[in-house]
Amino acid sequence: MGDRTAIAFTPQAILIASEDILEATIDMMLDGGTALTADPQYQQITAQLSAEAPITAYITGDAVGNALPMLLGGDNDALLGVLGGALGPEGGTFGALLTGAPTAMGLSLNPNMVSLQEVEARVVLATESGTVAALDPAVLDFIPRSAMIVYSGADGATLGEHALTALPLGSFIPAALASFGVQPIPGEVLPLPTSEQITMVIERFTAALGDTTNVDLRADVLAHLNGSFALAVIPRPNNPLPVWNLPVEVLLVAQVDNADATVDSLLALIESFTADRFTRERVDGNPMFTLTVPDSETALLQIGSVDNWLLIGLGASVDAALAAQRGDNRLTAQSRWSALAEEMPPNVYVDLNSYFNTFFPPEGGTTQSSFSQMGLYWQALDGGLFQIDAVVTLP
């Protein structure tokens, strides 16, 4: 037989647990033993949770060892663990979460019962984490109002290294997405590589790339990233991007220490693998390079720069970014963004209606989802705590 669940009614509360845990709890109550609430780590974490939240939880021990991977379930915790191991010490807090470094976790869920227009959730983790640098808000001025997903941060160099490290795991992305309801692509499941194998593949890949293109990806591109960045996904469901047939455009805006050198390296890198060449022009006095669809004027890829900002994007997304930077159709001027950025801009912004209508279009046109937008925020706290907040706005 499996574990049996027992119920005990006491003057203080109704207790539901396995028989062993229930007996230990009652003994503690009768004998005046040390309660969990006396634990300093418990006190430290719960002090950060919302006092008004009707739902709270505290997890410690082995259960919190895979704080982020357990959200995916199945074999995907192994996938994320491998990625965390490959990131190594440079993975920072993100790598620590993937490898199960947190020792305790608190959660709270707090629907706003006054306005009935948003739901807030908070996760507080006990883990060693460095300080989170401040975002330069100027990077968000480039984001067009139609963007449905925006991920921004203050450390573009780390983003580049993380993306490079994750590259060999691209074949396993469908397995991870399956946990979020996205249908996996049929086919044989590949065995997971080790962290050491990933590191070796990256070193060989960058070396071969340098031999082929005379561009050192790390030294000539990634090393120039020296500040804030914003990565945006812009929908175009009724006009898929040619060649790749994508329903979205992807735009990266990143602070660099030498925009001209970074753009030159990217052009040399990309033109080494295509027979077509970028057309060169100036927009508002800024250099713009466009790769078009063969035998067409439709933009396929654009690269440009404004002062110390690098812009690279699929389709005509860089044109839209330059217009936004001038003040035309800027996301940060929209009420749906302002509702989530009253105190601080979200690290991740998602327009849920646009997301579902783009990737899961209903028959007969667009539909209104049960939620409007979502914002994710994170920050390092004193005492070895890391806090993640999620806010979902309702229609």
GROMACS .gro file of C-alpha atoms in nm:
model
  395
    1MET     CA    1   0.000   0.000   0.000
    2GLY     CA    2   0.110   0.357  -0.061
    3ASP     CA    3   0.143   0.629   0.199
    4ARG     CA    4  -0.172   0.685   0.399
    5THR     CA    5  -0.308   1.034   0.462
    6ALA     CA    6  -0.450   1.119   0.801
    7ILE     CA    7  -0.654   1.415   0.928
    8ALA     CA    8  -0.641   1.566   1.276
    9PHE     CA    9  -0.868   1.838   1.417
   10THR     CA   10  -0.701   2.062   1.674
   11PRO     CA   11  -0.813   2.390   1.838
   12GLN     CA   12  -0.557   2.576   1.626
   13ALA     CA   13  -0.597   2.414   1.284
   14ILE     CA   14  -0.700   2.115   1.078
   15LEU     CA   15  -0.391   1.906   0.998
   16ILE     CA   16  -0.365   1.686   0.689
   17ALA     CA   17  -0.051   1.480   0.633
   18SER     CA   18   0.092   1.131   0.638
   19GLU     CA   19   0.051   0.950   0.967
   20ASP     CA   20   0.419   0.984   1.061
   21ILE     CA   21   0.430   1.360   0.996
   22LEU     CA   22   0.097   1.411   1.169
   23GLU     CA   23   0.212   1.229   1.482
   24ALA     CA   24   0.539   1.425   1.490
   25THR     CA   25   0.348   1.752   1.453
   26ILE     CA   26   0.107   1.672   1.735
   27ASP     CA   27   0.395   1.563   1.961
   28MET     CA   28   0.570   1.892   1.889
   29MET     CA   29   0.255   2.087   1.976
   30LEU     CA   30   0.203   1.897   2.302
   31ASP     CA   31   0.563   1.893   2.416
   32GLY     CA   32   0.646   2.250   2.314
   33GLY     CA   33   0.913   2.151   2.059
   34THR     CA   34   1.074   2.386   1.811
   35ALA     CA   35   0.834   2.485   1.534
   36LEU     CA   36   0.925   2.567   1.175
   37THR     CA   37   0.829   2.928   1.239
   38ALA     CA   38   1.128   2.958   1.473
   39ASP     CA   39   1.371   2.872   1.193
   40PRO     CA   40   1.571   3.185   1.091
   41GLN     CA   41   1.563   3.095   0.721
   42TYR     CA   42   1.186   3.050   0.732
   43GLN     CA   43   1.148   3.388   0.901
   44GLN     CA   44   1.379   3.554   0.649
   45ILE     CA   45   1.193   3.419   0.346
   46THR     CA   46   0.837   3.460   0.470
   47ALA     CA   47   0.910   3.820   0.568
   48GLN     CA   48   0.941   3.892   0.194
   49LEU     CA   49   0.609   3.731   0.102
   50SER     CA   50   0.290   3.931   0.080
   51ALA     CA   51   0.117   3.947   0.419
   52GLU     CA   52  -0.220   3.984   0.246
   53ALA     CA   53  -0.175   3.681   0.018
   54PRO     CA   54  -0.445   3.418   0.081
   55ILE     CA   55  -0.217   3.143  -0.051
   56THR     CA   56   0.141   3.095   0.066
   57ALA     CA   57   0.383   2.802   0.070
   58TYR     CA   58   0.728   2.726   0.205
   59ILE     CA   59   0.947   2.447   0.066
   60THR     CA   60   1.281   2.325   0.190
   61GLY     CA   61   1.500   2.018   0.174
   62ASP     CA   62   1.523   1.794  -0.132
   63ALA     CA   63   1.195   1.928  -0.275
   64VAL     CA   64   1.347   2.270  -0.348
   65GLY     CA   65   1.669   2.132  -0.492
   66ASN     CA   66   1.530   2.168  -0.844
   67ALA     CA   67   1.333   2.489  -0.794
   68LEU     CA   68   1.318   2.591  -1.158
   69PRO     CA   69   1.349   2.248  -1.329
   70MET     CA   70   1.058   2.108  -1.127
   71LEU     CA   71   0.831   2.358  -1.299
   72LEU     CA   72   0.901   2.177  -1.626
   73GLY     CA   73   0.875   1.824  -1.490
   74GLY     CA   74   0.967   1.495  -1.655
   75ASP     CA   75   1.315   1.463  -1.804
   76ASN     CA   76   1.346   1.835  -1.867
   77ASP     CA   77   1.502   1.889  -1.526
   78ALA     CA   78   1.802   1.695  -1.657
   79LEU     CA   79   1.816   1.919  -1.964
   80LEU     CA   80   1.822   2.237  -1.756
   81GLY     CA   81   2.070   2.085  -1.513
   82VAL     CA   82   2.309   2.013  -1.801
   83LEU     CA   83   2.275   2.372  -1.921
   84GLY     CA   84   2.338   2.505  -1.570
   85GLY     CA   85   2.648   2.289  -1.538
   86ALA     CA   86   2.782   2.410  -1.874
   87LEU     CA   87   2.734   2.773  -1.771
   88GLY     CA   88   2.957   2.709  -1.470
   89PRO     CA   89   3.053   2.999  -1.241
   90GLU     CA   90   2.959   3.247  -1.516
   91GLY     CA   91   2.599   3.128  -1.493
   92GLY     CA   92   2.538   3.343  -1.186
   93THR     CA   93   2.196   3.320  -1.023
   94PHE     CA   94   2.040   3.173  -1.338
   95GLY     CA   95   2.290   2.888  -1.340
   96ALA     CA   96   2.240   2.832  -0.967
   97LEU     CA   97   1.865   2.793  -1.019
   98LEU     CA   98   1.917   2.542  -1.300
   99THR     CA   99   2.155   2.326  -1.099
  100GLY     CA  100   1.937   2.316  -0.789
  101ALA     CA  101   2.145   2.540  -0.562
  102PRO     CA  102   1.852   2.701  -0.372
  103THR     CA  103   1.809   2.557  -0.022
  104ALA     CA  104   1.461   2.696   0.051
  105MET     CA  105   1.178   2.860  -0.134
  106GLY     CA  106   0.872   3.065  -0.039
  107LEU     CA  107   0.575   3.133  -0.264
  108SER     CA  108   0.271   3.359  -0.237
  109LEU     CA  109  -0.030   3.415  -0.465
  110ASN     CA  110  -0.224   3.734  -0.419
  111PRO     CA  111  -0.521   3.825  -0.642
  112ASN     CA  112  -0.610   4.193  -0.615
  113MET     CA  113  -0.956   4.163  -0.461
  114VAL     CA  114  -1.013   4.539  -0.479
  115SER     CA  115  -0.965   4.609  -0.850
  116LEU     CA  116  -1.007   4.248  -0.969
  117GLN     CA  117  -0.771   4.346  -1.251
  118GLU     CA  118  -0.447   4.171  -1.162
  119VAL     CA  119  -0.297   3.870  -0.992
  120GLU     CA  120   0.045   3.882  -0.824
  121ALA     CA  121   0.271   3.588  -0.746
  122ARG     CA  122   0.607   3.597  -0.566
  123VAL     CA  123   0.885   3.341  -0.532
  124VAL     CA  124   1.168   3.400  -0.284
  125LEU     CA  125   1.469   3.169  -0.305
  126ALA     CA  126   1.752   3.117  -0.060
  127THR     CA  127   2.056   3.102  -0.289
  128GLU     CA  128   2.383   3.282  -0.336
  129SER     CA  129   2.327   3.558  -0.592
  130GLY     CA  130   2.511   3.865  -0.706
  131THR     CA  131   2.358   4.209  -0.731
  132VAL     CA  132   2.137   4.281  -1.032
  133ALA     CA  133   2.271   4.581  -1.224
  134ALA     CA  134   2.038   4.869  -1.309
  135LEU     CA  135   1.885   4.877  -1.657
  136ASP     CA  136   1.950   5.178  -1.881
  137PRO     CA  137   1.589   5.272  -1.966
  138ALA     CA  138   1.702   5.421  -2.299
  139VAL     CA  139   1.717   5.069  -2.444
  140LEU     CA  140   1.339   5.039  -2.412
  141ASP     CA  141   1.288   5.350  -2.629
  142PHE     CA  142   1.372   5.132  -2.931
  143ILE     CA  143   1.094   4.878  -2.874
  144PRO     CA  144   0.796   4.913  -3.113
  145ARG     CA  145   0.449   4.918  -2.962
  146SER     CA  146   0.352   4.597  -3.144
  147ALA     CA  147   0.611   4.389  -2.952
  148MET     CA  148   0.443   4.098  -2.775
  149ILE     CA  149   0.745   3.969  -2.579
  150VAL     CA  150   1.027   4.183  -2.441
  151TYR     CA  151   1.317   4.052  -2.234
  152SER     CA  152   1.550   4.323  -2.105
  153GLY     CA  153   1.847   4.337  -1.872
  154ALA     CA  154   2.163   4.524  -1.785
  155ASP     CA  155   2.425   4.262  -1.877
  156GLY     CA  156   2.435   4.196  -2.250
  157ALA     CA  157   2.769   4.015  -2.225
  158THR     CA  158   2.619   3.750  -1.998
  159LEU     CA  159   2.320   3.716  -2.231
  160GLY     CA  160   2.555   3.648  -2.521
  161GLU     CA  161   2.750   3.383  -2.333
  162HIS     CA  162   2.431   3.214  -2.213
  163ALA     CA  163   2.291   3.206  -2.566
  164LEU     CA  164   2.615   3.060  -2.701
  165THR     CA  165   2.621   2.794  -2.428
  166ALA     CA  166   2.259   2.696  -2.499
  167LEU     CA  167   2.320   2.665  -2.874
  168PRO     CA  168   2.421   2.294  -2.870
  169LEU     CA  169   2.096   2.216  -2.683
  170GLY     CA  170   1.877   2.352  -2.964
  171SER     CA  171   1.764   2.001  -3.057
  172PHE     CA  172   1.610   1.960  -2.711
  173ILE     CA  173   1.406   2.283  -2.711
  174PRO     CA  174   1.087   2.103  -2.834
  175ALA     CA  175   1.106   1.870  -2.534
  176ALA     CA  176   1.122   2.164  -2.295
  177LEU     CA  177   0.840   2.350  -2.474
  178ALA     CA  178   0.618   2.041  -2.448
  179SER     CA  179   0.583   2.114  -2.078
  180PHE     CA  180   0.409   2.440  -2.170
  181GLY     CA  181   0.153   2.280  -2.400
  182VAL     CA  182   0.349   2.317  -2.725
  183GLN     CA  183   0.330   1.997  -2.928
  184PRO     CA  184   0.674   1.835  -2.963
  185ILE     CA  185   0.811   1.750  -3.305
  186PRO     CA  186   0.785   1.371  -3.365
  187GLY     CA  187   1.112   1.188  -3.383
  188GLU     CA  188   1.371   0.995  -3.189
  189VAL     CA  189   1.467   1.140  -2.853
  190LEU     CA  190   1.839   1.216  -2.850
  191PRO     CA  191   2.056   1.133  -2.549
  192LEU     CA  192   2.151   1.438  -2.345
  193PRO     CA  193   2.512   1.557  -2.374
  194THR     CA  194   2.715   1.623  -2.064
  195SER     CA  195   2.817   1.972  -1.955
  196GLU     CA  196   3.175   1.890  -2.055
  197GLN     CA  197   3.064   1.785  -2.403
  198ILE     CA  198   2.872   2.110  -2.447
  199THR     CA  199   3.179   2.313  -2.353
  200MET     CA  200   3.391   2.116  -2.599
  201VAL     CA  201   3.138   2.163  -2.881
  202ILE     CA  202   3.128   2.539  -2.824
  203GLU     CA  203   3.505   2.569  -2.830
  204ARG     CA  204   3.527   2.369  -3.154
  205PHE     CA  205   3.239   2.563  -3.308
  206THR     CA  206   3.388   2.906  -3.234
  207ALA     CA  207   3.730   2.792  -3.358
  208ALA     CA  208   3.587   2.657  -3.685
  209LEU     CA  209   3.380   2.972  -3.729
  210GLY     CA  210   3.690   3.184  -3.688
  211ASP     CA  211   3.884   2.977  -3.943
  212THR     CA  212   3.600   3.009  -4.195
  213THR     CA  213   3.505   3.374  -4.151
  214ASN     CA  214   3.813   3.535  -3.990
  215VAL     CA  215   3.576   3.656  -3.719
  216ASP     CA  216   3.629   3.560  -3.356
  217LEU     CA  217   3.271   3.538  -3.226
  218ARG     CA  218   3.372   3.603  -2.867
  219ALA     CA  219   3.639   3.867  -2.919
  220ASP     CA  220   3.491   4.050  -3.220
  221VAL     CA  221   3.120   4.040  -3.127
  222LEU     CA  222   3.032   3.925  -2.775
  223ALA     CA  223   3.318   4.114  -2.608
  224HIS     CA  224   3.174   4.443  -2.736
  225LEU     CA  225   2.848   4.393  -2.544
  226ASN     CA  226   2.901   4.607  -2.237
  227GLY     CA  227   2.565   4.715  -2.097
  228SER     CA  228   2.189   4.697  -2.124
  229PHE     CA  229   1.996   4.500  -2.384
  230ALA     CA  230   1.639   4.432  -2.494
  231LEU     CA  231   1.525   4.131  -2.694
  232ALA     CA  232   1.180   4.172  -2.851
  233VAL     CA  233   0.948   3.939  -3.042
  234ILE     CA  234   0.714   4.122  -3.279
  235PRO     CA  235   0.414   3.938  -3.429
  236ARG     CA  236   0.327   3.923  -3.799
  237PRO     CA  237   0.084   3.625  -3.807
  238ASN     CA  238  -0.094   3.730  -4.127
  239ASN     CA  239   0.228   3.806  -4.313
  240PRO     CA  240   0.487   3.537  -4.230
  241LEU     CA  241   0.850   3.631  -4.277
  242PRO     CA  242   0.960   3.499  -4.619
  243VAL     CA  243   1.216   3.221  -4.656
  244TRP     CA  244   1.176   3.106  -4.293
  245ASN     CA  245   0.793   3.135  -4.289
  246LEU     CA  246   0.800   3.277  -3.937
  247PRO     CA  247   0.494   3.446  -3.784
  248VAL     CA  248   0.723   3.682  -3.588
  249GLU     CA  249   1.019   3.913  -3.619
  250VAL     CA  250   1.295   3.913  -3.355
  251LEU     CA  251   1.478   4.233  -3.260
  252LEU     CA  252   1.788   4.274  -3.042
  253VAL     CA  253   1.899   4.614  -2.912
  254ALA     CA  254   2.224   4.606  -2.714
  255GLN     CA  255   2.469   4.855  -2.571
  256VAL     CA  256   2.821   4.817  -2.715
  257ASP     CA  257   3.156   4.984  -2.663
  258ASN     CA  258   3.230   5.010  -3.037
  259ALA     CA  259   2.926   5.004  -3.263
  260ASP     CA  260   3.114   5.030  -3.594
  261ALA     CA  261   3.350   4.740  -3.515
  262THR     CA  262   3.064   4.521  -3.392
  263VAL     CA  263   2.854   4.588  -3.703
  264ASP     CA  264   3.152   4.518  -3.933
  265SER     CA  265   3.215   4.184  -3.760
  266LEU     CA  266   2.850   4.081  -3.787
  267LEU     CA  267   2.837   4.171  -4.156
  268ALA     CA  268   3.152   3.971  -4.228
  269LEU     CA  269   3.018   3.678  -4.028
  270ILE     CA  270   2.679   3.663  -4.202
  271GLU     CA  271   2.805   3.737  -4.553
  272SER     CA  272   3.043   3.443  -4.525
  273PHE     CA  273   2.742   3.212  -4.537
  274THR     CA  274   2.522   3.379  -4.798
  275ALA     CA  275   2.567   3.459  -5.166
  276ASP     CA  276   2.371   3.779  -5.120
  277ARG     CA  277   2.513   4.098  -4.980
  278PHE     CA  278   2.373   4.364  -4.751
  279THR     CA  279   2.263   4.691  -4.905
  280ARG     CA  280   2.402   4.992  -4.727
  281GLU     CA  281   2.223   5.319  -4.655
  282ARG     CA  282   2.189   5.585  -4.385
  283VAL     CA  283   1.868   5.643  -4.191
  284ASP     CA  284   1.852   5.967  -3.992
  285GLY     CA  285   2.228   5.980  -4.029
  286ASN     CA  286   2.276   5.633  -3.883
  287PRO     CA  287   2.423   5.338  -4.080
  288MET     CA  288   2.171   5.071  -4.184
  289PHE     CA  289   2.245   4.742  -4.357
  290THR     CA  290   1.966   4.530  -4.505
  291LEU     CA  291   1.968   4.177  -4.646
  292THR     CA  292   1.665   4.130  -4.870
  293VAL     CA  293   1.478   3.824  -4.992
  294PRO     CA  294   1.630   3.712  -5.326
  295ASP     CA  295   1.468   3.890  -5.623
  296SER     CA  296   1.265   4.107  -5.385
  297GLU     CA  297   1.284   4.428  -5.187
  298THR     CA  298   1.139   4.260  -4.877
  299ALA     CA  299   1.379   4.288  -4.582
  300LEU     CA  300   1.495   3.958  -4.437
  301LEU     CA  301   1.758   4.081  -4.189
  302GLN     CA  302   1.869   4.428  -4.080
  303ILE     CA  303   2.171   4.551  -3.886
  304GLY     CA  304   2.226   4.906  -3.773
  305SER     CA  305   2.352   5.128  -3.493
  306VAL     CA  306   2.260   5.450  -3.317
  307ASP     CA  307   2.540   5.600  -3.107
  308ASN     CA  308   2.650   5.314  -2.879
  309TRP     CA  309   2.344   5.097  -2.948
  310LEU     CA  310   2.360   4.794  -3.177
  311LEU     CA  311   2.038   4.695  -3.355
  312ILE     CA  312   1.991   4.362  -3.532
  313GLY     CA  313   1.660   4.214  -3.631
  314LEU     CA  314   1.463   3.994  -3.866
  315GLY     CA  315   1.236   4.150  -4.128
  316ALA     CA  316   1.192   4.526  -4.099
  317SER     CA  317   1.213   4.527  -3.718
  318VAL     CA  318   1.514   4.762  -3.712
  319ASP     CA  319   1.316   5.017  -3.916
  320ALA     CA  320   1.040   4.992  -3.653
  321ALA     CA  321   1.298   5.028  -3.374
  322LEU     CA  322   1.441   5.346  -3.525
  323ALA     CA  323   1.089   5.489  -3.556
  324ALA     CA  324   1.019   5.402  -3.193
  325GLN     CA  325   1.342   5.568  -3.084
  326ARG     CA  326   1.222   5.884  -3.259
  327GLY     CA  327   0.901   5.859  -3.053
  328ASP     CA  328   0.671   5.695  -3.308
  329ASN     CA  329   0.467   5.392  -3.194
  330ARG     CA  330   0.682   5.322  -2.887
  331LEU     CA  331   0.578   5.038  -2.654
  332THR     CA  332   0.666   5.228  -2.337
  333ALA     CA  333   0.410   5.495  -2.431
  334GLN     CA  334   0.126   5.240  -2.430
  335SER     CA  335  -0.106   5.194  -2.131
  336ARG     CA  336  -0.063   4.816  -2.138
  337TRP     CA  337   0.309   4.865  -2.068
  338SER     CA  338   0.257   5.145  -1.814
  339ALA     CA  339   0.022   4.923  -1.611
  340LEU     CA  340   0.315   4.687  -1.548
  341ALA     CA  341   0.592   4.946  -1.515
  342GLU     CA  342   0.461   5.184  -1.250
  343GLU     CA  343   0.745   5.109  -1.005
  344MET     CA  344   1.001   4.949  -1.236
  345PRO     CA  345   1.000   4.805  -1.589
  346PRO     CA  346   0.947   4.429  -1.604
  347ASN     CA  347   1.246   4.214  -1.692
  348VAL     CA  348   1.008   4.013  -1.910
  349TYR     CA  349   0.691   4.153  -2.067
  350VAL     CA  350   0.437   3.935  -2.249
  351ASP     CA  351   0.124   4.051  -2.429
  352LEU     CA  352  -0.075   3.734  -2.372
  353ASN     CA  353  -0.352   3.812  -2.620
  354SER     CA  354  -0.100   3.870  -2.897
  355TYR     CA  355   0.098   3.560  -2.795
  356PHE     CA  356  -0.198   3.323  -2.815
  357ASN     CA  357  -0.338   3.476  -3.133
  358THR     CA  358   0.004   3.445  -3.300
  359PHE     CA  359   0.106   3.094  -3.198
  360PHE     CA  360  -0.238   2.939  -3.135
  361PRO     CA  361  -0.471   3.124  -3.373
  362PRO     CA  362  -0.837   3.027  -3.331
  363GLU     CA  363  -1.064   2.950  -3.620
  364GLY     CA  364  -1.250   3.256  -3.742
  365GLY     CA  365  -0.997   3.520  -3.636
  366THR     CA  366  -0.859   3.664  -3.314
  367THR     CA  367  -0.991   3.592  -2.968
  368GLN     CA  368  -0.966   3.752  -2.624
  369SER     CA  369  -0.780   3.539  -2.367
  370SER     CA  370  -0.858   3.528  -1.996
  371PHE     CA  371  -0.549   3.741  -1.931
  372SER     CA  372  -0.411   4.057  -2.092
  373GLN     CA  373  -0.041   4.108  -2.009
  374MET     CA  374   0.219   3.952  -1.784
  375GLY     CA  375   0.529   4.104  -1.628
  376LEU     CA  376   0.818   3.921  -1.461
  377TYR     CA  377   1.058   4.103  -1.227
  378TRP     CA  378   1.359   3.979  -1.032
  379GLN     CA  379   1.607   4.123  -0.788
  380ALA     CA  380   1.874   4.013  -0.544
  381LEU     CA  381   1.795   4.084  -0.179
  382ASP     CA  382   2.017   4.108   0.128
  383GLY     CA  383   2.090   3.789   0.317
  384GLY     CA  384   2.138   3.560   0.016
  385LEU     CA  385   1.780   3.584  -0.114
  386PHE     CA  386   1.662   3.615  -0.473
  387GLN     CA  387   1.310   3.736  -0.544
  388ILE     CA  388   1.097   3.677  -0.856
  389ASP     CA  389   0.762   3.852  -0.899
  390ALA     CA  390   0.497   3.781  -1.160
  391VAL     CA  391   0.205   4.014  -1.228
  392VAL     CA  392  -0.076   3.919  -1.465
  393THR     CA  393  -0.329   4.183  -1.566
  394LEU     CA  394  -0.688   4.084  -1.642
  395PRO     CA  395  -0.913   4.222  -1.919
   0.00000   0.00000   0.00000
